Coordinates of C-alpha atoms and ligand atoms in Angstrom, one line a residue:
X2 CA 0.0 0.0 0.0
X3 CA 1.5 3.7 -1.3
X4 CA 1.7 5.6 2.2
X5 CA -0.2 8.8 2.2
X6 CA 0.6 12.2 0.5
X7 CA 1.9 15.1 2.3
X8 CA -0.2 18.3 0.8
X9 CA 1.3 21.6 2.6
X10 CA -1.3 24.2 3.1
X11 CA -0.4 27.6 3.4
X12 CA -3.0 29.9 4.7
X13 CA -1.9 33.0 3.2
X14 CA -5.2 35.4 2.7
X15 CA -4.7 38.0 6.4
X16 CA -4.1 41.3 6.2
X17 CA -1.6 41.6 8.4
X18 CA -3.1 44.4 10.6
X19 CA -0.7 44.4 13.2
X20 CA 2.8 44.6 10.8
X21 CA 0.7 48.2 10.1
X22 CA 2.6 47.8 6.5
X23 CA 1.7 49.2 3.0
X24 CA 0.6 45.9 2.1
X25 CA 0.0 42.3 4.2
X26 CA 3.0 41.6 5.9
X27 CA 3.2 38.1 3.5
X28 CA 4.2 40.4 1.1
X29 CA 7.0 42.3 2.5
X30 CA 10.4 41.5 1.3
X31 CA 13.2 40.1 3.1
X32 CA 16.4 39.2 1.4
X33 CA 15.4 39.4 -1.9
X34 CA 12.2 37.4 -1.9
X35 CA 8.7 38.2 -0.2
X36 CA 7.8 36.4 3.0
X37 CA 5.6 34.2 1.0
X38 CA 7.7 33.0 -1.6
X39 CA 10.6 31.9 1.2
X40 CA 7.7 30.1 2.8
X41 CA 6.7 28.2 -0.2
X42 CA 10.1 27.5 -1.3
X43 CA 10.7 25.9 2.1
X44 CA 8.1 23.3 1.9
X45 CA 8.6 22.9 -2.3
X46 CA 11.9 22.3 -1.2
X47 CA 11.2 19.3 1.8
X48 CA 11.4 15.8 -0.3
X49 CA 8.5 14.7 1.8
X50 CA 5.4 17.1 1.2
X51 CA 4.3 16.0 -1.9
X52 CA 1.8 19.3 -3.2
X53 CA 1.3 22.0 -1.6
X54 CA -2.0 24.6 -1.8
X55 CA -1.7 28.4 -0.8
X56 CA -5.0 30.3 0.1
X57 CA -5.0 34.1 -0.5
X58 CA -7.3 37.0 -0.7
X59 CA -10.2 36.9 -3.2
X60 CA -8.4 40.3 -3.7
X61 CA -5.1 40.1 -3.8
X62 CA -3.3 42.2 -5.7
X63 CA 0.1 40.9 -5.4
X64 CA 0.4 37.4 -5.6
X65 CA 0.4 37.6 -9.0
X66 CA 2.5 40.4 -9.3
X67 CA 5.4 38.4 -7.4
X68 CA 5.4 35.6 -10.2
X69 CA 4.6 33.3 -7.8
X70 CA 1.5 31.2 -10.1
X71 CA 4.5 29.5 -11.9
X72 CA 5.8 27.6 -8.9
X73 CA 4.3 23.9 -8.7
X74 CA 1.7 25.3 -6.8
X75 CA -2.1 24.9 -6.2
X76 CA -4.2 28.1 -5.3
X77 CA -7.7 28.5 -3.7
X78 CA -9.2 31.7 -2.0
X79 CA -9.0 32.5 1.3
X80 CA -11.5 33.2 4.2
X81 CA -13.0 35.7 6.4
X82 CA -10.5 33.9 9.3
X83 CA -7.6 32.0 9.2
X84 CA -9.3 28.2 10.2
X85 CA -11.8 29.5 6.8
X86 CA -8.5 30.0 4.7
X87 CA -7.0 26.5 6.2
X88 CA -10.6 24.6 5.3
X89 CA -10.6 25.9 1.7
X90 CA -7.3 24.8 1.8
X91 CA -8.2 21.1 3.1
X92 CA -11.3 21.0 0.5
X93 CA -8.3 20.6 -2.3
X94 CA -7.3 17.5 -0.6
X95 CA -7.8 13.6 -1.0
X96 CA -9.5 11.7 1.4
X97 CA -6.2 9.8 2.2
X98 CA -3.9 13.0 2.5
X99 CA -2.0 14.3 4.9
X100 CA -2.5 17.9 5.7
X101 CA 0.5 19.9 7.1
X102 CA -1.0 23.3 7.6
X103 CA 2.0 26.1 7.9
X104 CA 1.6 29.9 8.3
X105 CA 2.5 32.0 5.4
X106 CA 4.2 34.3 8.3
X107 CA 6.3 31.8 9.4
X108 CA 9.2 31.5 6.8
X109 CA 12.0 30.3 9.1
X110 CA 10.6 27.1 9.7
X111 CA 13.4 24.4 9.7
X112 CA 13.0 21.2 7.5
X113 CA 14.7 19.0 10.2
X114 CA 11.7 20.1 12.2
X115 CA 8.9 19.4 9.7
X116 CA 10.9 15.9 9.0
X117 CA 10.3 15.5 12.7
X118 CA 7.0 16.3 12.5
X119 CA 5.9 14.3 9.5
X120 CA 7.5 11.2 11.1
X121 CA 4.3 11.3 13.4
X122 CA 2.4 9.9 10.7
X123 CA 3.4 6.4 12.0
X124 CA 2.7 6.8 15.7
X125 CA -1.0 5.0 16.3
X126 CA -1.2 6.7 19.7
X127 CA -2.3 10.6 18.2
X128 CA -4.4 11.8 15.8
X129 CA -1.3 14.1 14.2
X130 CA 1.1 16.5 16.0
X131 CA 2.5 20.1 16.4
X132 CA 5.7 22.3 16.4
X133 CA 5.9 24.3 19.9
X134 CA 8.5 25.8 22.0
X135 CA 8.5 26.0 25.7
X136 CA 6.8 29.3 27.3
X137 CA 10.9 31.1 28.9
X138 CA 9.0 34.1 30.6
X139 CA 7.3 34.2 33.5
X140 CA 3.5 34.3 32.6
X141 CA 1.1 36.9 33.9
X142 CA -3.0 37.2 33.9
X143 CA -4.0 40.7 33.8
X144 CA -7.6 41.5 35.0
X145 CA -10.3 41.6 32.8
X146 CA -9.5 45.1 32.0
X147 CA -6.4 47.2 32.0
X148 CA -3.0 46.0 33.0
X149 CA -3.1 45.0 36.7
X150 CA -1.6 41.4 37.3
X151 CA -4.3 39.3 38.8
X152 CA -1.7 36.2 39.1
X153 CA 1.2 34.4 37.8
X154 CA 0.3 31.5 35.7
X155 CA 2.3 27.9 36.2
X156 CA 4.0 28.2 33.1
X157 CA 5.1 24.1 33.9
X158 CA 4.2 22.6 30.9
X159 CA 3.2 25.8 28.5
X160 CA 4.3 25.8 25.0
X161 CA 4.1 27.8 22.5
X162 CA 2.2 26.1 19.8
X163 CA 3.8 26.8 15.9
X164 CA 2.9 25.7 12.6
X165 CA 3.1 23.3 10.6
X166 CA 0.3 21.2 12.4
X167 CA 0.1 18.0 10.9
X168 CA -3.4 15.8 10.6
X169 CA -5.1 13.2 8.6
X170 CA -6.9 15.6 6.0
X171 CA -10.3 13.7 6.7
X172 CA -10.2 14.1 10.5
X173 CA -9.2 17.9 10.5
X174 CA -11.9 18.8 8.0
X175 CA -14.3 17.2 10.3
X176 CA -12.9 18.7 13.5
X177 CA -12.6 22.2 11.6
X178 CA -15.9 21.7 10.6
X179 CA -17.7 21.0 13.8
X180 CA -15.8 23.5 15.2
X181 CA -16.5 26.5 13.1
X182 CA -20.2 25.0 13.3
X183 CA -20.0 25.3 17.2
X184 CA -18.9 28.8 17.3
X185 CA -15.5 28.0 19.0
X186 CA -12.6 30.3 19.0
X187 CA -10.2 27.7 16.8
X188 CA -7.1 29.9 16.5
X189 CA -5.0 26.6 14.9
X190 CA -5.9 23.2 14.0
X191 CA -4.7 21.5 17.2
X192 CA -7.4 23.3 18.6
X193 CA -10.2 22.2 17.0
X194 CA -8.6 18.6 16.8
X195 CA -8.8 19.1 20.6
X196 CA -12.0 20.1 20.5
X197 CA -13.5 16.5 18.2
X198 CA -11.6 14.3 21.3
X199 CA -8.3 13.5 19.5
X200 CA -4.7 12.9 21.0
X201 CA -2.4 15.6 19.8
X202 CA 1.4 15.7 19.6
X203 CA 3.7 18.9 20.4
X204 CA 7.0 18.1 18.8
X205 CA 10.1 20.5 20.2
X206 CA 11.2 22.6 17.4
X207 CA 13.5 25.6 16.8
X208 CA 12.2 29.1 18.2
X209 CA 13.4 30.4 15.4
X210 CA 10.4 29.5 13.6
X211 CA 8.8 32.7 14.8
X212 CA 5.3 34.2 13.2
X213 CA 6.2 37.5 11.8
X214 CA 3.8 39.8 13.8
X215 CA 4.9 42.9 14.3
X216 CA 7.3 45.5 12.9
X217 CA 10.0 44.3 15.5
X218 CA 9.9 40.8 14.0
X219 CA 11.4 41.9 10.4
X220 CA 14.9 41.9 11.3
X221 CA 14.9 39.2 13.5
X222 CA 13.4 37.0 10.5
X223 CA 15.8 38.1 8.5
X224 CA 18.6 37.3 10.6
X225 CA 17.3 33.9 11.1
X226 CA 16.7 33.6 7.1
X227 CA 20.3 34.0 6.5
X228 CA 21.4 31.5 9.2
X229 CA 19.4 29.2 7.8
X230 CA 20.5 30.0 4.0
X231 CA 24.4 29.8 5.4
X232 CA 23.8 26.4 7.1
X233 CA 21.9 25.4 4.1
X234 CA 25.1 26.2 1.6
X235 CA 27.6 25.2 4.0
X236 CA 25.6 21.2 4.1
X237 CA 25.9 21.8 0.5
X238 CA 29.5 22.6 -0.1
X239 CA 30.7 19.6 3.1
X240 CA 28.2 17.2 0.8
X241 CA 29.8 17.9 -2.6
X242 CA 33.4 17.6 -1.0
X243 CA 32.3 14.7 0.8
X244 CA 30.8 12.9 -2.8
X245 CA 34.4 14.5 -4.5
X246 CA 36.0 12.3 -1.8
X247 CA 34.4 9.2 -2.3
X248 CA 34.9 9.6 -6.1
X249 CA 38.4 10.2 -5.7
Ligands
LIG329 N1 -8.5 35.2 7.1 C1 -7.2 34.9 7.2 C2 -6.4 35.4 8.3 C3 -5.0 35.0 8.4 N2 -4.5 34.1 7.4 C4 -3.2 33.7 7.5 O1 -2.9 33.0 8.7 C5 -1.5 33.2 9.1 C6 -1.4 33.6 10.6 O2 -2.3 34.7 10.8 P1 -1.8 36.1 11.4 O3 -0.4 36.1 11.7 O4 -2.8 36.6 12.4 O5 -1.9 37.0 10.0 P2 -2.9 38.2 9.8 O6 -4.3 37.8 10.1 O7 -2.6 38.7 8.4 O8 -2.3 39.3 10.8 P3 -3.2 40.3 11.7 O9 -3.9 39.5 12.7 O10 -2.1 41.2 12.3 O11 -4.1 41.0 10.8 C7 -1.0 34.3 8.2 O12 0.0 33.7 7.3 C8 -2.2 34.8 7.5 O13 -1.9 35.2 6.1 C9 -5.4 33.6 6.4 O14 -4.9 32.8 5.6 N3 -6.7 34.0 6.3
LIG330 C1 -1.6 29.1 14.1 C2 -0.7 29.9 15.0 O1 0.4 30.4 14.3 C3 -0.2 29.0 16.1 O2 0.4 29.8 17.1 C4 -1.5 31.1 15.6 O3 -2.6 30.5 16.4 C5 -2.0 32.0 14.6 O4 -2.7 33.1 15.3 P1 -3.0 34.4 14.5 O5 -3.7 35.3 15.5 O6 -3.9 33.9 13.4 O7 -1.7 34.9 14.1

């Protein structure tokens, strides 16, 4: 039996209110390319997702602009929130996909960290898995209103829960479904897997896969961009002179 296709979905259709840009933060540049286009060229690039779909703005003006149609790429629109970009997403897949949902703000995402996560497509005891981070700061409460601390919460066992988030395609349009029909606040698919009863993984990745937010996070992505484009060449250049060695 063929195991299962990985099909990337890239929920790519906010506005990116917060970044307070000219244009949604996806389409800001950083080292040469737009946010966008290094997010899809990471997950082209992964020798295990197998297709991968982008949702964006019934009116976007600048994905076609940026050239981007001619990348191996399928498109569908976007929705009013990000779980209704991620389900027209999902509608493009088969019943026997994969579905490794990935923010269009998060192009530092490390391939050794979606490897790790795919490889949760053989353990029986979850539904599918997450990349998360520990929670380093102390955590506050505020009151309802204002910025008083009502408490400290017991940050023992808080992550920070990243993308990609990686389900059978059949059980998160279900779960997404239900959810959305329910009213519930479902902020990523690991919460509205939750929500349906399943077991969900958090796998340990890099912090460097950080959503690109706000102004602040511009440089710090593109710092990370170019580590991760250094380390990329440099595997390159010890793998060539490793293959020149065997040759010789
Ligand atoms: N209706 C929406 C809203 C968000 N997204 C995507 O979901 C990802 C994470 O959302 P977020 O960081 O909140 O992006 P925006 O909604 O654009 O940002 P803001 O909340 O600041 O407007 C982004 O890649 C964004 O493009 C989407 O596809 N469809
Ligand atoms: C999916 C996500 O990136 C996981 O942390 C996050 O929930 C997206 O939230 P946003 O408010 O749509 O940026």
């Amino acid at each position: 039996m063929t195991s299962p296709r990985v099909v990337a979905v890239i929920p790519a259709a906010g506005v990116g209110s917060r970044m307070q840009a000219d244009r949604p933060k996806q389409y800001l540049t950083l080292n040469g390319k737009t946010i966008l286009e290094h997010t899809i060229d990471a997950l082209l690039a992964h020798p295990q997702i197998d297709d991968v779909v982008v949702a964006i703005s019934p009116g976007d003006a600048y994905f076609d602009s940026h050239k981007l149609r001619d990348k191996p790429i399928r498109v569908v629109e976007g929705g009013k929130e990000r779980a209704d970009s991620v389900l027209n997403g999902i509608m493009m897949l088969s019943e026997n996909d994969w579905a490794l949902v990935h923010d269009a703000a998060r192009p530092c995402v490390e391939d050794t960290d979606i490897t790790s996560l795919i490889a949760l497509m053989g353990n029986k005891d979850v539904a599918g898995g997450i990349l998360a981070t520990p929670v380093r700061d102390t955590m506050k409460r505020v009151a309802s209103s204002g910025n008083v601390i009502s408490h400290t919460e017991d940050r023992d066992g808080l992550w920070h829960a990243l993308t990609p988030q990686f389900f059978p395609a059949k059980l998160l349009k279900a779960a997404l479904l239900d959810g959305l029909a329910r009213g519930a606040n479902i902020t990523d698919e690991a919460s509205a897997m939750e929500l349906a009863g399943y077991k969900v993984a958090l796998v340990n990745a890099s912090p460097a896969n950080i959503k690109i937010t706000h102004p602040a996070d511009l440089p710090l992505a593109e710092f990370y961009l170019k580590q991760k484009f250094s380390a990329h060449s440099f595997t390159e250049k010890s793998d060539s002179a490793t293959n020149q060695k065997a040759q010789s």
